[in-house]
Coordinates of C-alpha atoms in Angstrom, one line a residue:
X15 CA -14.6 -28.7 55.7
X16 CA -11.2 -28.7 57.4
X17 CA -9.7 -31.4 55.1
X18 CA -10.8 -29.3 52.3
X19 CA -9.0 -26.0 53.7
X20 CA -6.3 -28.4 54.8
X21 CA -5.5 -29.7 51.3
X22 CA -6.0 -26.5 49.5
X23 CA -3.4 -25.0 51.9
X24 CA -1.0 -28.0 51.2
X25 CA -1.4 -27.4 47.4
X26 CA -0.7 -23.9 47.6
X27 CA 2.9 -24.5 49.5
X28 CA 3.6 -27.2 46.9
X29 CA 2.8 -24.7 44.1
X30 CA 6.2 -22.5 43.0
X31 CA 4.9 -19.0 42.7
X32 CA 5.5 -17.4 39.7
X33 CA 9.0 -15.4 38.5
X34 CA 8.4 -11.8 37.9
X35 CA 8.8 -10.8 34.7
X36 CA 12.3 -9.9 33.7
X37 CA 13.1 -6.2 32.7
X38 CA 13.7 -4.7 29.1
X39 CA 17.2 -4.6 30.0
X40 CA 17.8 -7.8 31.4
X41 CA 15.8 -9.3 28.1
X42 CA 17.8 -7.5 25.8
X43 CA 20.8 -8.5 27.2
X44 CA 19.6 -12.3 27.6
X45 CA 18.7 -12.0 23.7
X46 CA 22.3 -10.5 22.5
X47 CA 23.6 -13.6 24.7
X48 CA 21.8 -16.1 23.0
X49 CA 21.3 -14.7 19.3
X50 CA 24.7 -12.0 19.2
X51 CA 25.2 -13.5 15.4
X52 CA 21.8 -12.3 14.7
X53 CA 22.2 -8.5 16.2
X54 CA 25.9 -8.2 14.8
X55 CA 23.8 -9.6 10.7
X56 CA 21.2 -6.7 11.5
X57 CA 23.3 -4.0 13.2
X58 CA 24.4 -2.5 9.1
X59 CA 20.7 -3.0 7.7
X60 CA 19.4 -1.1 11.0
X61 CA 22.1 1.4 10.8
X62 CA 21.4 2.4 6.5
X63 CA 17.6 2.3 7.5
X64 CA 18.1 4.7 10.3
X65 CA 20.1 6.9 8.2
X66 CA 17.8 6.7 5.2
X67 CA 14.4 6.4 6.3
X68 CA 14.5 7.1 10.5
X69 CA 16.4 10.8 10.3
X70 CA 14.4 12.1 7.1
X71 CA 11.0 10.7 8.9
X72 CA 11.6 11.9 12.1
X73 CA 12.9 15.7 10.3
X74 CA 9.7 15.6 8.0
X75 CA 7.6 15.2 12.0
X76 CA 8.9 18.0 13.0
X77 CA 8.4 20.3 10.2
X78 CA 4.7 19.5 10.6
X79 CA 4.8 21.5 14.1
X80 CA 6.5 24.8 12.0
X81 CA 5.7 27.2 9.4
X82 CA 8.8 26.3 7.5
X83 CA 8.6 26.6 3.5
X84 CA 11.3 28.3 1.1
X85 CA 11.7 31.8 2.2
X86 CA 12.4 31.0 6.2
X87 CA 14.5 27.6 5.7
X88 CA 18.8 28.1 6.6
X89 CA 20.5 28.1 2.7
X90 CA 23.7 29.1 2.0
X91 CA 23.9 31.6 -1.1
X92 CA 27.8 31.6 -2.4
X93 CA 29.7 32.6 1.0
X94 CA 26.8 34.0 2.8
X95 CA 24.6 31.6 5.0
X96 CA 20.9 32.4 6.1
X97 CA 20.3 30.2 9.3
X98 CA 16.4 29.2 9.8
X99 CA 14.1 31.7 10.6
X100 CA 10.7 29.9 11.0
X101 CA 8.7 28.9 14.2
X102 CA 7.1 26.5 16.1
X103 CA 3.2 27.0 15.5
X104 CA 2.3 23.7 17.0
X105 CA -0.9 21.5 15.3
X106 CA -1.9 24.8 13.5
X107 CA -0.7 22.9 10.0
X108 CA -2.6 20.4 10.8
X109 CA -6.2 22.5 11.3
X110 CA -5.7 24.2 8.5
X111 CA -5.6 21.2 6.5
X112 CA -8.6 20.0 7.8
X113 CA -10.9 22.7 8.8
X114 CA -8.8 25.7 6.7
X115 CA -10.6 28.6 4.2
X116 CA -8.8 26.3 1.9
X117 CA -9.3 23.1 2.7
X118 CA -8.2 21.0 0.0
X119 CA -7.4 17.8 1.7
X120 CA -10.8 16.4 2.4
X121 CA -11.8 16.5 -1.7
X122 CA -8.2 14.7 -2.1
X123 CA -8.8 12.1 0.9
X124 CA -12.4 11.2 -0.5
X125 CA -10.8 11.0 -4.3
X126 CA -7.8 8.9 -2.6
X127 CA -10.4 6.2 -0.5
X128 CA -12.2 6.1 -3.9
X129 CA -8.8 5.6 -6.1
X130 CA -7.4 2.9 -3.8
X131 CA -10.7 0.7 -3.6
X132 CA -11.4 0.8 -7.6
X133 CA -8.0 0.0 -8.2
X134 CA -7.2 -2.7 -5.7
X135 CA -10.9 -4.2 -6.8
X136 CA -9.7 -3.8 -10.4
X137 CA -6.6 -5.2 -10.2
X138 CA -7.4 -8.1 -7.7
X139 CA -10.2 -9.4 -9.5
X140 CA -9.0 -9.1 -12.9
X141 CA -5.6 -10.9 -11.4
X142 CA -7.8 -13.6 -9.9
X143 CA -10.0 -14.5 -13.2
X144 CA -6.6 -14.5 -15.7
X145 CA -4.9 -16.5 -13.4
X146 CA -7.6 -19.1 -13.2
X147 CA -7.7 -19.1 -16.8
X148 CA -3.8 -19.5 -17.3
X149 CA -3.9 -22.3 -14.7
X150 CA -5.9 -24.5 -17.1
X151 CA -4.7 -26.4 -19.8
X152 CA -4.5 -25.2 -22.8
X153 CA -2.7 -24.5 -26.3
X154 CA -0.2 -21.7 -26.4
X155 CA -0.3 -21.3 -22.5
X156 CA 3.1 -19.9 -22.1
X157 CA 2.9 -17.8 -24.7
X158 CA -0.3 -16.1 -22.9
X159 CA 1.3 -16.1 -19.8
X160 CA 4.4 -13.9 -21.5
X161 CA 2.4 -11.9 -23.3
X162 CA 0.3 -10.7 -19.8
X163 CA 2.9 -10.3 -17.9
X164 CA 4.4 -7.8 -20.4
X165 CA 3.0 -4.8 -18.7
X166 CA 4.8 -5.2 -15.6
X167 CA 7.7 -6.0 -17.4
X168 CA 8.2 -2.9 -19.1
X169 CA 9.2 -0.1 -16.9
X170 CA 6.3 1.7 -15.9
X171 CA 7.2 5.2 -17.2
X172 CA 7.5 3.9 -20.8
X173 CA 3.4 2.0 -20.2
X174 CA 2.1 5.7 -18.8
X175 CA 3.9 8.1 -21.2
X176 CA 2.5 5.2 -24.2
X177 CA -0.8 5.3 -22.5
X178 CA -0.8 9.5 -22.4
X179 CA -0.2 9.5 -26.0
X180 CA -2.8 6.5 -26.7
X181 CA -5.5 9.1 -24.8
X182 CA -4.6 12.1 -26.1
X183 CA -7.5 13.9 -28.1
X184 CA -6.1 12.6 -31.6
X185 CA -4.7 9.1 -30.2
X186 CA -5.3 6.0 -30.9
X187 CA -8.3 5.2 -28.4
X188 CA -10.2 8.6 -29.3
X189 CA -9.9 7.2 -33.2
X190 CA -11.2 3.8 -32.4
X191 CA -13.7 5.5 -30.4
X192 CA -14.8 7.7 -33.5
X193 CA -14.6 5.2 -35.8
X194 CA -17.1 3.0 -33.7
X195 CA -19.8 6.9 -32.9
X196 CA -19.2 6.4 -29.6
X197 CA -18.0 9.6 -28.4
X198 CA -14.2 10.8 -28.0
X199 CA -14.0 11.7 -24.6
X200 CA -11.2 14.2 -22.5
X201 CA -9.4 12.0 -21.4
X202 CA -6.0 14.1 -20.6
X203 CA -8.6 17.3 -20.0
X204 CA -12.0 16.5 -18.5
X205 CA -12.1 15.7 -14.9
X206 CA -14.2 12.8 -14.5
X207 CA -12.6 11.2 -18.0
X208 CA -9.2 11.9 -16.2
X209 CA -10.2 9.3 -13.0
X210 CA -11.5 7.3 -15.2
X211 CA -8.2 6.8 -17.3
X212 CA -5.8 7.1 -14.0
X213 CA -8.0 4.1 -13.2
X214 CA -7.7 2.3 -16.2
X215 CA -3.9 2.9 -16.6
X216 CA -3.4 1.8 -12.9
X217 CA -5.5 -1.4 -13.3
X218 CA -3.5 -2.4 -16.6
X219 CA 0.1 -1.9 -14.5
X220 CA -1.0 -3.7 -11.5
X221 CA -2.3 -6.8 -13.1
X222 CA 0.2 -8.5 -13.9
X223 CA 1.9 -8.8 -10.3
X224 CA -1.9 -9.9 -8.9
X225 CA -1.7 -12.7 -11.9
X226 CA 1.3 -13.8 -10.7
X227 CA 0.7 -14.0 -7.4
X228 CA -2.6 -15.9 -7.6
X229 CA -1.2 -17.9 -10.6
X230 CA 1.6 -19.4 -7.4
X231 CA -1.1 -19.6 -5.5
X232 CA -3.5 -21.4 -7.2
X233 CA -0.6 -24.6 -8.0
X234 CA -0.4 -24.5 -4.6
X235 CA -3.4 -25.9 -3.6
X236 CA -3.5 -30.0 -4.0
X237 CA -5.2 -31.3 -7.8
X238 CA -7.1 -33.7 -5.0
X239 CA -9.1 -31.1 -3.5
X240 CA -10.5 -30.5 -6.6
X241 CA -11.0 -34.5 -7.4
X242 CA -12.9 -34.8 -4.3
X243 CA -15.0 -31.9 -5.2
X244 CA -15.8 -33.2 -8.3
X245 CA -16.4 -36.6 -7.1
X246 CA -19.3 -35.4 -4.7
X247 CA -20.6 -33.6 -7.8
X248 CA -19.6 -30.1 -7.1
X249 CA -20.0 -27.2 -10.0
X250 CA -17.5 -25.7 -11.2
X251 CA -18.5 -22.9 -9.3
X252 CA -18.9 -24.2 -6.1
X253 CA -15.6 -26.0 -6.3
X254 CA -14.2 -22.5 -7.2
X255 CA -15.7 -21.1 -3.8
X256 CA -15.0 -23.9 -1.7
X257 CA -11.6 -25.3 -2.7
X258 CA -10.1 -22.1 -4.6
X259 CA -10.7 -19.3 -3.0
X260 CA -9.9 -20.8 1.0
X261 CA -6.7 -22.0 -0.9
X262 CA -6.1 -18.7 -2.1
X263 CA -6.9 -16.8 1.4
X264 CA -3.1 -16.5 2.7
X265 CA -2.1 -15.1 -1.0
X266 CA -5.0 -13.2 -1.8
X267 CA -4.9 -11.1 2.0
X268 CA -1.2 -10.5 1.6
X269 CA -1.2 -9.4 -2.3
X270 CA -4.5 -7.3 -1.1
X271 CA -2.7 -5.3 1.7
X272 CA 0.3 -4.8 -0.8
X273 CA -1.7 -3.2 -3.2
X274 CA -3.4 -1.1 -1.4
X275 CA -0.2 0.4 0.3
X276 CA 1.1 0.7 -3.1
X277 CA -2.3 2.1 -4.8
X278 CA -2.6 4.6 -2.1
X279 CA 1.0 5.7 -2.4
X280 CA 0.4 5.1 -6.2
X281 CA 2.4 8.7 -7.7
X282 CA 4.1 8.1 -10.6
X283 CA 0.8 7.0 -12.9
X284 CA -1.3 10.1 -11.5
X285 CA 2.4 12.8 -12.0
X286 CA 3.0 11.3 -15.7
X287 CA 0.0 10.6 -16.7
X288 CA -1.2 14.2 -15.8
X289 CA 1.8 16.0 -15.4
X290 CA 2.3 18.3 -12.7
X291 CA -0.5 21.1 -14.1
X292 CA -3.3 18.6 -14.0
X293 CA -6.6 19.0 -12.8
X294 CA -6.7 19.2 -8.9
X295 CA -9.5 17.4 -8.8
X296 CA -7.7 14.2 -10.3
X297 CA -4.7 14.8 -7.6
X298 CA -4.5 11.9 -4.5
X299 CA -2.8 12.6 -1.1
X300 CA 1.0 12.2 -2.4
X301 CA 0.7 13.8 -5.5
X302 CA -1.1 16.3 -3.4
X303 CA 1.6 16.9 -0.9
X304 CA 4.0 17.3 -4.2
X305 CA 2.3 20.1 -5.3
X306 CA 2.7 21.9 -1.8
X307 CA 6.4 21.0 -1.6
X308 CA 7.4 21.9 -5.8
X309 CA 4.4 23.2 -7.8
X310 CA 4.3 26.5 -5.6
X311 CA 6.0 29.8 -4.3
X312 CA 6.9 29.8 -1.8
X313 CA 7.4 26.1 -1.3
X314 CA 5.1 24.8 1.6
X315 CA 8.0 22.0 3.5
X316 CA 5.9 21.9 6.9
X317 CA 2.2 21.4 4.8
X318 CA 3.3 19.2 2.4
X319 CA 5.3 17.0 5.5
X320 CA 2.1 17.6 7.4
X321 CA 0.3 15.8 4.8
X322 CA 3.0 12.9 4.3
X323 CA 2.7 11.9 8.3
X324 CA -1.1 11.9 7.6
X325 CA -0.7 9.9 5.0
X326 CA 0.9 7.6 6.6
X327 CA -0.8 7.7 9.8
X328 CA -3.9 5.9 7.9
X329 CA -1.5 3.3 6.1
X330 CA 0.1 2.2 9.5
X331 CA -4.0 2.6 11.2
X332 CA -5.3 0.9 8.4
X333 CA -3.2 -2.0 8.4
X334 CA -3.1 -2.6 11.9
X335 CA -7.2 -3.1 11.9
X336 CA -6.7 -5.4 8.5
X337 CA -4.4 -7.8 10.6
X338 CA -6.2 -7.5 13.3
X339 CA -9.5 -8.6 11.1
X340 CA -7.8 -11.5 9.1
X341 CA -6.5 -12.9 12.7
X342 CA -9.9 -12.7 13.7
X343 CA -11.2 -15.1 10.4
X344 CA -8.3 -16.8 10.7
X345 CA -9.1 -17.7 14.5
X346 CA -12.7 -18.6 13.5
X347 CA -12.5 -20.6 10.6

């Protein structure tokens, strides 16, 4: 019993203890020692995102705590300045949004949750099936490939103003559609045919990128992973789930994240498409905010900033759980 007390005593004055943790300050200033190059590179691209991004995000936060809109915001008419007259009314913004007489951003949260995960599916999976297909061998390949990815080629005013005339009630879809009895539906006027075509529209400008992106990541994987499968008689299927889509797992997570940042954030397809006297029902989060900001008198700055900081409170949520999750699969596969 001694010797063991004895040695453990010994080991513990051999042992160094261990340095406290330096200070913020003290690493900071250790970093610009080591990597000063590096700071003085990023010092102008920190300086122009402050400027552009940091003062007009950190403005549009504080707006959200006032009653500011068009009639009580400083302007300056000829000679004659008005300085601000509006006030701090705390998180009252806020509650109105959510529990207010009228309430409108629940209806446009639900459409927005609903928007983003047809799209992304949409997109994603459509991506993922033409880009297996274009990966094969076959006649005319490129020519395919060019004529897929000229969607996202052409800028993507031009595809939604040609799709808003394509859907119009004598365009060219409603006269196939006649042609064949099958109905020619609203689809610039009816509510649900209006989702239903933002959805379509969106799908047909966001699969190209998804096509590309699997398409680099499918000649990434090694031709003898799918040898070997084949060898120990795998399907085609199971060589697609077993070799294809693990291969695929770092594209496929990043290009999913991506577009559903952009789909949620997805403006200018809903705003042309629609125009700016569209149906409310067919309006998501930042076309909603719009509205409150330019479509009414007086202008509401503080609710429609209020709904930009909510919107991207769930982006910046949202993706923190999603890397968090793929960590996680990543940690147990």
């Amino acid at each position: 019993m001694t010797t063991a007390v004895q040695g453990r005593a010994r080991k513990e004055r051999s042992d160094p203890e261990p340095e406290p943790r330096a200070g913020w300050s003290t690493r900071l200033r250790r970093s610009y020692d080591q990597h000063w190059y590096a700071w003085v590179m990023c010092t102008p691209v920190v300086v122009v995102l402050g400027a552009l991004v940091g003062f007009p995000l950190v403005q549009g936060v504080l707006l959200t705590f006032t009653n500011a809109n068009s009639l009580n915001v400083g302007r300056t008419i000829g000679v004659n300045h008005i300085p601000d007259s509006y006030t701090w009314t705390g998180f009252s913004n806020y509650v109105d949004l959510l529990t207010g007489a009228d309430n409108q951003l629940v209806p446009h949260f639900v459409w927005t949750i609903a928007w983003t995960f047809l799209c992304v599916a949409l997109t994603v999976s459509t991506g993922l099936g033409l880009a297996v297909l274009m990966n094969r061998k076959m006649r005319g390949r490129t020519f395919y490939r060019l004529l897929l990815i000229l969607p996202w080629a052409v800028p993507t005013f031009v595809t939604v103003f040609s799709w808003r005339l394509l859907l119009s009630d004598g365009g060219a879809v409603n006269g196939l559609l006649g042609l064949l009895h099958l109905g020619t539906p609203s689809w610039l006027s009816s509510p649900y045919w209006m989702k239903t075509a933002a959805i379509l529209v969106n799908t047909w400008c966001g699969v190209p990128f998804m096509m590309l992106s699997f398409l680099g990541g499918l000649q990434s994987i090694p031709s003898e992973l799918y040898e070997a499968a084949e060898m120990d008689g795998a399907t085609p299927w199971q060589r697609f789930t077993q070799v294809t889509l693990p291969g695929l797992r770092p594209v496929s997570s990043t290009v999913t994240l991506l577009g559903i940042i952009w789909t949620f954030n997805q403006f200018t397809v809903i705003y042309l498409l629609f125009g700016a006297g569209g149906s409310d029902s067919v309006q998501i989060l930042v076309t909603y905010a719009y509205q409150l900001f330019f479509g009414q008198m007086p202008q509401d700055y503080a609710g429609s900033a209020a709904v930009g900081v909510i919107c991207l409170s769930i982006l910046v949520v949202f993706t923190a759980f999603y890397r968090r999750w793929l960590s996680r699969n990543e940690a147990t596969a």
